[in-house]
């Protein structure tokens, strides 16, 4: 008699005595995930002026866009309360992201621009002591599925690691940036620029009151499986060379959580002259095993 065959459920199959069991293979089901984490140490400073925030990790779904955010702010230690400035920036970014997180169509670069202007005004309006105000740097990333956007004001940094390569995708907004323009135009030599004592003085930060210098990518960066995005305060970048950062982040002997801690603790140990607040946030685009199913 012709008709549909009944589907055999191998999971309930029991062989008769003396018969070999069928060869049941398992297939691993992998799904992409945006993993986020953070790690921070105060060093030997009296106050924690870094502030870090990451949204929870998310598995990507086919029927909706998934967004995650990571932010690192470094309060300016020479000002009244850099910690208040950095925490204010983090809180405003957190609130802003909560409004767009589930929106299907968001202009993320414009979200960053308007957010930076709003935070700059808020921080500039914080109470002043002895005529001095608060300020903070900020680096932030938002990943929407495999599309990455970033924003930067100041000299905290964003690196992207892919395979054996690592690239800094933000600029340090300090006086050296202006000096490099003079070098490019032939008005100064590179040696003269490097000799300037004020080369690391910030020329852009949140709290300046009329911020205009910011780095935002209008076209998204296409993430690939295995990519790691590292955000860090200058407690990392002014202590460890890019080669050291790259070597520690690419170590195959440790988990991503251990890499974050190792990176921060290495900077804290080696920055013996000041031991600045040191913070990192990490976003990784990877495949995870959600289950094994039988074939």
Short mmCIF file of C-alpha atoms in Angstrom, two decimals:
data_model
loop_
_atom_site.label_atom_id
_atom_site.label_comp_id
_atom_site.label_asym_id
_atom_site.label_seq_id
_atom_site.Cartn_x
_atom_site.Cartn_y
_atom_site.Cartn_z
CA UNK A 1 0.00 0.00 0.00
CA UNK A 2 1.39 3.41 -1.03
CA UNK A 3 1.37 6.32 1.38
CA UNK A 4 3.57 8.44 3.61
CA UNK A 5 6.27 6.73 5.53
CA UNK A 6 6.17 7.13 9.23
CA UNK A 7 9.19 9.13 10.44
CA UNK A 8 11.58 7.01 12.47
CA UNK A 9 12.50 8.46 15.86
CA UNK A 10 16.03 7.18 16.48
CA UNK A 11 16.08 8.62 19.97
CA UNK A 12 13.57 5.99 21.14
CA UNK A 13 15.05 3.10 19.16
CA UNK A 14 16.10 0.07 21.19
CA UNK A 15 17.95 -2.70 19.27
CA UNK A 16 16.99 -6.31 19.78
CA UNK A 17 19.37 -8.44 21.74
CA UNK A 18 22.52 -9.20 19.79
CA UNK A 19 21.91 -6.49 17.15
CA UNK A 20 24.27 -3.48 16.90
CA UNK A 21 22.83 -0.06 17.62
CA UNK A 22 22.43 2.25 14.61
CA UNK A 23 25.15 4.88 14.01
CA UNK A 24 23.51 7.97 15.49
CA UNK A 25 25.45 11.13 14.70
CA UNK A 26 25.09 14.46 16.43
CA UNK A 27 25.06 17.86 14.78
CA UNK A 28 26.21 20.88 16.73
CA UNK A 29 23.95 23.89 16.30
CA UNK A 30 25.86 27.17 16.36
CA UNK A 31 24.42 30.65 16.57
CA UNK A 32 26.20 34.03 16.49
CA UNK A 33 26.40 35.98 19.74
CA UNK A 34 27.50 39.47 20.71
CA UNK A 35 29.39 38.96 23.98
CA UNK A 36 30.12 41.93 26.24
CA UNK A 37 32.20 42.26 29.41
CA UNK A 38 34.08 44.86 31.43
CA UNK A 39 36.92 45.08 33.95
CA UNK A 40 38.24 48.05 35.92
CA UNK A 41 40.80 48.80 38.63
CA UNK A 42 41.30 52.02 40.60
CA UNK A 43 45.10 51.74 40.84
CA UNK A 44 46.56 53.79 43.67
CA UNK A 45 44.36 56.79 43.02
CA UNK A 46 42.12 58.04 45.82
CA UNK A 47 39.07 58.16 43.58
CA UNK A 48 37.67 56.11 40.73
CA UNK A 49 37.18 58.52 37.85
CA UNK A 50 36.70 55.85 35.16
CA UNK A 51 33.18 54.66 34.46
CA UNK A 52 32.31 51.64 32.33
CA UNK A 53 29.02 50.22 31.10
CA UNK A 54 28.12 47.27 28.90
CA UNK A 55 24.69 45.90 28.06
CA UNK A 56 24.12 42.16 28.51
CA UNK A 57 25.41 39.74 25.87
CA UNK A 58 22.88 38.75 23.20
CA UNK A 59 22.36 35.86 20.85
CA UNK A 60 21.40 36.98 17.37
CA UNK A 61 17.93 36.06 16.13
CA UNK A 62 16.76 35.80 12.52
CA UNK A 63 13.46 37.57 13.15
CA UNK A 64 14.73 40.72 14.87
CA UNK A 65 17.75 42.99 15.10
CA UNK A 66 19.85 42.64 18.22
CA UNK A 67 21.80 45.58 19.65
CA UNK A 68 24.44 45.76 22.35
CA UNK A 69 26.44 48.73 23.62
CA UNK A 70 29.74 49.24 25.45
CA UNK A 71 31.02 52.55 26.84
CA UNK A 72 34.23 53.62 28.62
CA UNK A 73 34.58 57.11 30.11
CA UNK A 74 37.72 58.49 31.75
CA UNK A 75 37.02 61.44 34.04
CA UNK A 76 39.64 64.16 33.85
CA UNK A 77 41.65 63.92 37.06
CA UNK A 78 42.78 67.53 37.09
CA UNK A 79 39.22 68.81 37.28
CA UNK A 80 36.80 69.13 40.17
CA UNK A 81 35.07 65.80 39.91
CA UNK A 82 35.99 63.71 36.91
CA UNK A 83 34.14 60.79 38.47
CA UNK A 84 30.87 62.73 38.42
CA UNK A 85 31.48 63.70 34.80
CA UNK A 86 32.18 60.13 33.69
CA UNK A 87 29.22 58.71 35.60
CA UNK A 88 26.94 61.38 34.14
CA UNK A 89 28.06 60.48 30.62
CA UNK A 90 27.54 56.76 31.24
CA UNK A 91 24.06 57.28 32.67
CA UNK A 92 22.96 59.46 29.77
CA UNK A 93 24.26 56.88 27.27
CA UNK A 94 22.51 54.10 29.16
CA UNK A 95 19.19 55.95 29.16
CA UNK A 96 19.52 56.88 25.50
CA UNK A 97 20.28 53.31 24.48
CA UNK A 98 17.27 51.98 26.39
CA UNK A 99 15.06 54.10 24.11
CA UNK A 100 16.53 52.82 20.84
CA UNK A 101 17.45 49.26 21.81
CA UNK A 102 14.33 47.65 20.35
CA UNK A 103 13.71 50.09 17.52
CA UNK A 104 14.08 48.31 14.15
CA UNK A 105 15.43 51.31 12.24
CA UNK A 106 17.77 53.66 14.08
CA UNK A 107 20.35 56.08 12.71
CA UNK A 108 23.08 55.08 15.13
CA UNK A 109 25.67 57.66 14.01
CA UNK A 110 23.09 60.40 14.58
CA UNK A 111 22.28 58.87 17.97
CA UNK A 112 25.95 59.22 18.87
CA UNK A 113 26.21 62.80 17.59
CA UNK A 114 23.15 64.08 19.42
CA UNK A 115 24.14 62.15 22.54
CA UNK A 116 27.64 63.62 22.59
CA UNK A 117 26.31 67.17 22.26
CA UNK A 118 23.74 66.60 25.02
CA UNK A 119 26.28 65.03 27.38
CA UNK A 120 28.79 67.80 26.70
CA UNK A 121 26.22 70.42 27.68
CA UNK A 122 25.15 68.51 30.80
CA UNK A 123 28.70 67.98 32.02
CA UNK A 124 29.64 71.60 31.25
CA UNK A 125 26.73 72.66 33.46
CA UNK A 126 27.75 70.59 36.48
CA UNK A 127 28.63 72.59 39.63
CA UNK A 128 32.06 74.22 39.46
CA UNK A 129 34.59 74.53 42.25
CA UNK A 130 37.20 77.31 42.20
CA UNK A 131 36.14 78.18 38.68
CA UNK A 132 37.05 74.76 37.31
CA UNK A 133 34.57 72.33 35.82
CA UNK A 134 34.36 68.60 35.22
CA UNK A 135 35.26 66.74 32.08
CA UNK A 136 35.50 63.23 30.68
CA UNK A 137 36.62 61.37 27.61
CA UNK A 138 34.31 58.79 26.06
CA UNK A 139 34.54 55.87 23.67
CA UNK A 140 31.39 53.92 22.81
CA UNK A 141 30.36 51.18 20.41
CA UNK A 142 26.99 49.85 19.36
CA UNK A 143 26.75 46.59 17.44
CA UNK A 144 23.53 45.89 15.60
CA UNK A 145 23.81 42.24 14.61
CA UNK A 146 27.11 42.19 12.67
CA UNK A 147 27.21 45.94 12.01
CA UNK A 148 29.51 47.96 14.29
CA UNK A 149 29.37 51.70 14.96
CA UNK A 150 31.69 53.67 17.22
CA UNK A 151 32.10 57.13 18.69
CA UNK A 152 35.03 58.81 20.42
CA UNK A 153 35.73 62.11 22.17
CA UNK A 154 39.11 62.52 23.88
CA UNK A 155 42.01 60.08 24.09
CA UNK A 156 40.44 56.83 25.27
CA UNK A 157 40.79 54.28 22.50
CA UNK A 158 38.96 51.64 20.47
CA UNK A 159 40.90 48.74 18.92
CA UNK A 160 39.56 46.02 16.63
CA UNK A 161 41.31 42.65 16.61
CA UNK A 162 40.82 40.25 13.72
CA UNK A 163 42.98 37.18 13.36
CA UNK A 164 46.60 38.29 13.79
CA UNK A 165 45.85 41.95 13.18
CA UNK A 166 44.91 44.79 15.54
CA UNK A 167 43.94 48.30 14.46
CA UNK A 168 43.20 51.46 16.42
CA UNK A 169 40.09 52.97 14.81
CA UNK A 170 39.94 56.18 16.86
CA UNK A 171 42.32 59.13 17.08
CA UNK A 172 43.75 60.63 20.25
CA UNK A 173 42.15 64.08 20.45
CA UNK A 174 45.16 65.82 21.94
CA UNK A 175 47.48 68.65 20.92
CA UNK A 176 49.71 66.21 19.04
CA UNK A 177 46.89 65.86 16.51
CA UNK A 178 47.21 69.57 15.71
CA UNK A 179 51.01 69.33 15.65
CA UNK A 180 50.80 66.48 13.13
CA UNK A 181 48.82 68.77 10.83
CA UNK A 182 51.72 71.25 11.01
CA UNK A 183 54.14 68.43 10.22
CA UNK A 184 52.05 67.39 7.22
CA UNK A 185 52.06 70.98 5.90
CA UNK A 186 55.83 71.30 6.33
CA UNK A 187 55.64 73.92 9.08
CA UNK A 188 57.26 71.66 11.67
CA UNK A 189 59.36 68.50 11.75
CA UNK A 190 58.15 65.33 13.41
CA UNK A 191 60.98 65.59 15.92
CA UNK A 192 59.88 69.11 16.86
CA UNK A 193 56.28 67.92 17.29
CA UNK A 194 57.29 65.00 19.51
CA UNK A 195 59.39 67.34 21.67
CA UNK A 196 56.42 69.55 22.59
CA UNK A 197 55.67 69.22 26.31
CA UNK A 198 51.94 69.83 25.87
CA UNK A 199 51.47 67.26 23.11
CA UNK A 200 49.18 65.07 25.26
CA UNK A 201 46.89 67.93 26.37
CA UNK A 202 43.31 67.23 25.34
CA UNK A 203 41.74 69.41 22.67
CA UNK A 204 38.34 67.70 22.82
CA UNK A 205 36.37 66.19 25.70
CA UNK A 206 32.87 66.08 27.13
CA UNK A 207 32.32 69.13 29.29
CA UNK A 208 34.15 71.59 27.08
CA UNK A 209 30.76 73.20 26.39
CA UNK A 210 30.90 73.39 22.60
CA UNK A 211 32.35 70.03 21.57
CA UNK A 212 32.87 69.66 17.85
CA UNK A 213 35.78 67.24 17.45
CA UNK A 214 34.49 63.67 17.58
CA UNK A 215 35.16 60.45 15.68
CA UNK A 216 32.03 58.62 14.45
CA UNK A 217 31.87 56.11 11.59
CA UNK A 218 28.88 56.87 9.37
CA UNK A 219 29.23 53.59 7.50
CA UNK A 220 29.10 50.48 9.69
CA UNK A 221 32.10 48.22 10.10
CA UNK A 222 31.23 44.65 9.07
CA UNK A 223 32.05 42.26 11.90
CA UNK A 224 33.29 38.75 11.21
CA UNK A 225 33.09 35.72 13.46
CA UNK A 226 35.95 35.93 15.98
CA UNK A 227 36.35 39.72 15.89
CA UNK A 228 37.12 41.40 19.21
CA UNK A 229 36.44 45.09 19.90
CA UNK A 230 38.46 46.56 22.78
CA UNK A 231 37.60 49.88 24.44
CA UNK A 232 40.09 51.21 26.97
CA UNK A 233 40.95 54.24 29.06
CA UNK A 234 44.44 55.74 28.73
CA UNK A 235 45.52 53.82 31.81
CA UNK A 236 46.00 51.00 29.28
CA UNK A 237 47.25 52.82 26.20
CA UNK A 238 49.76 55.09 27.99
CA UNK A 239 51.30 52.17 29.85
CA UNK A 240 51.25 49.22 27.44
CA UNK A 241 52.45 49.32 23.85
CA UNK A 242 50.11 48.27 21.06
CA UNK A 243 52.26 45.15 20.60
CA UNK A 244 51.79 44.20 24.28
CA UNK A 245 48.04 44.79 24.09
CA UNK A 246 47.82 42.73 20.92
CA UNK A 247 49.85 39.84 22.37
CA UNK A 248 47.73 39.62 25.52
CA UNK A 249 44.43 39.86 23.62
CA UNK A 250 45.48 37.18 21.12
CA UNK A 251 46.70 34.69 23.70
CA UNK A 252 45.06 31.33 23.11
CA UNK A 253 45.74 30.20 26.67
CA UNK A 254 43.04 32.28 28.34
CA UNK A 255 39.35 33.11 28.06
CA UNK A 256 38.15 36.55 27.00
CA UNK A 257 37.35 37.33 30.65
CA UNK A 258 40.88 36.39 31.70
CA UNK A 259 42.35 38.48 28.89
CA UNK A 260 40.49 41.56 30.12
CA UNK A 261 41.73 41.09 33.68
CA UNK A 262 45.30 40.32 32.57
CA UNK A 263 45.39 43.46 30.43
CA UNK A 264 44.19 45.73 33.22
CA UNK A 265 46.37 44.21 35.92
CA UNK A 266 49.48 44.41 33.71
CA UNK A 267 48.88 48.13 33.24
CA UNK A 268 48.31 48.67 36.96
CA UNK A 269 51.53 46.84 37.86
CA UNK A 270 53.71 48.56 35.28
CA UNK A 271 52.43 52.12 35.66
CA UNK A 272 54.53 52.67 38.77
CA UNK A 273 54.67 56.47 38.54
CA UNK A 274 50.92 57.06 38.92
CA UNK A 275 48.89 53.84 38.59
CA UNK A 276 45.99 55.61 36.92
CA UNK A 277 42.42 54.27 36.98
CA UNK A 278 42.45 51.55 34.34
CA UNK A 279 39.40 50.16 32.55
CA UNK A 280 38.43 48.06 29.56
CA UNK A 281 35.20 47.01 27.90
CA UNK A 282 35.16 44.20 25.36
CA UNK A 283 32.70 43.20 22.67
CA UNK A 284 33.23 39.91 20.85
CA UNK A 285 31.32 38.61 17.82
CA UNK A 286 31.41 34.85 17.94
CA UNK A 287 29.58 31.58 17.39
CA UNK A 288 28.34 29.68 20.41
CA UNK A 289 27.08 26.11 20.73
CA UNK A 290 23.45 26.18 21.89
CA UNK A 291 22.73 22.48 21.64
CA UNK A 292 23.55 19.21 19.99
CA UNK A 293 20.85 17.42 18.04
CA UNK A 294 20.84 13.91 16.64
CA UNK A 295 20.69 13.23 12.92
#
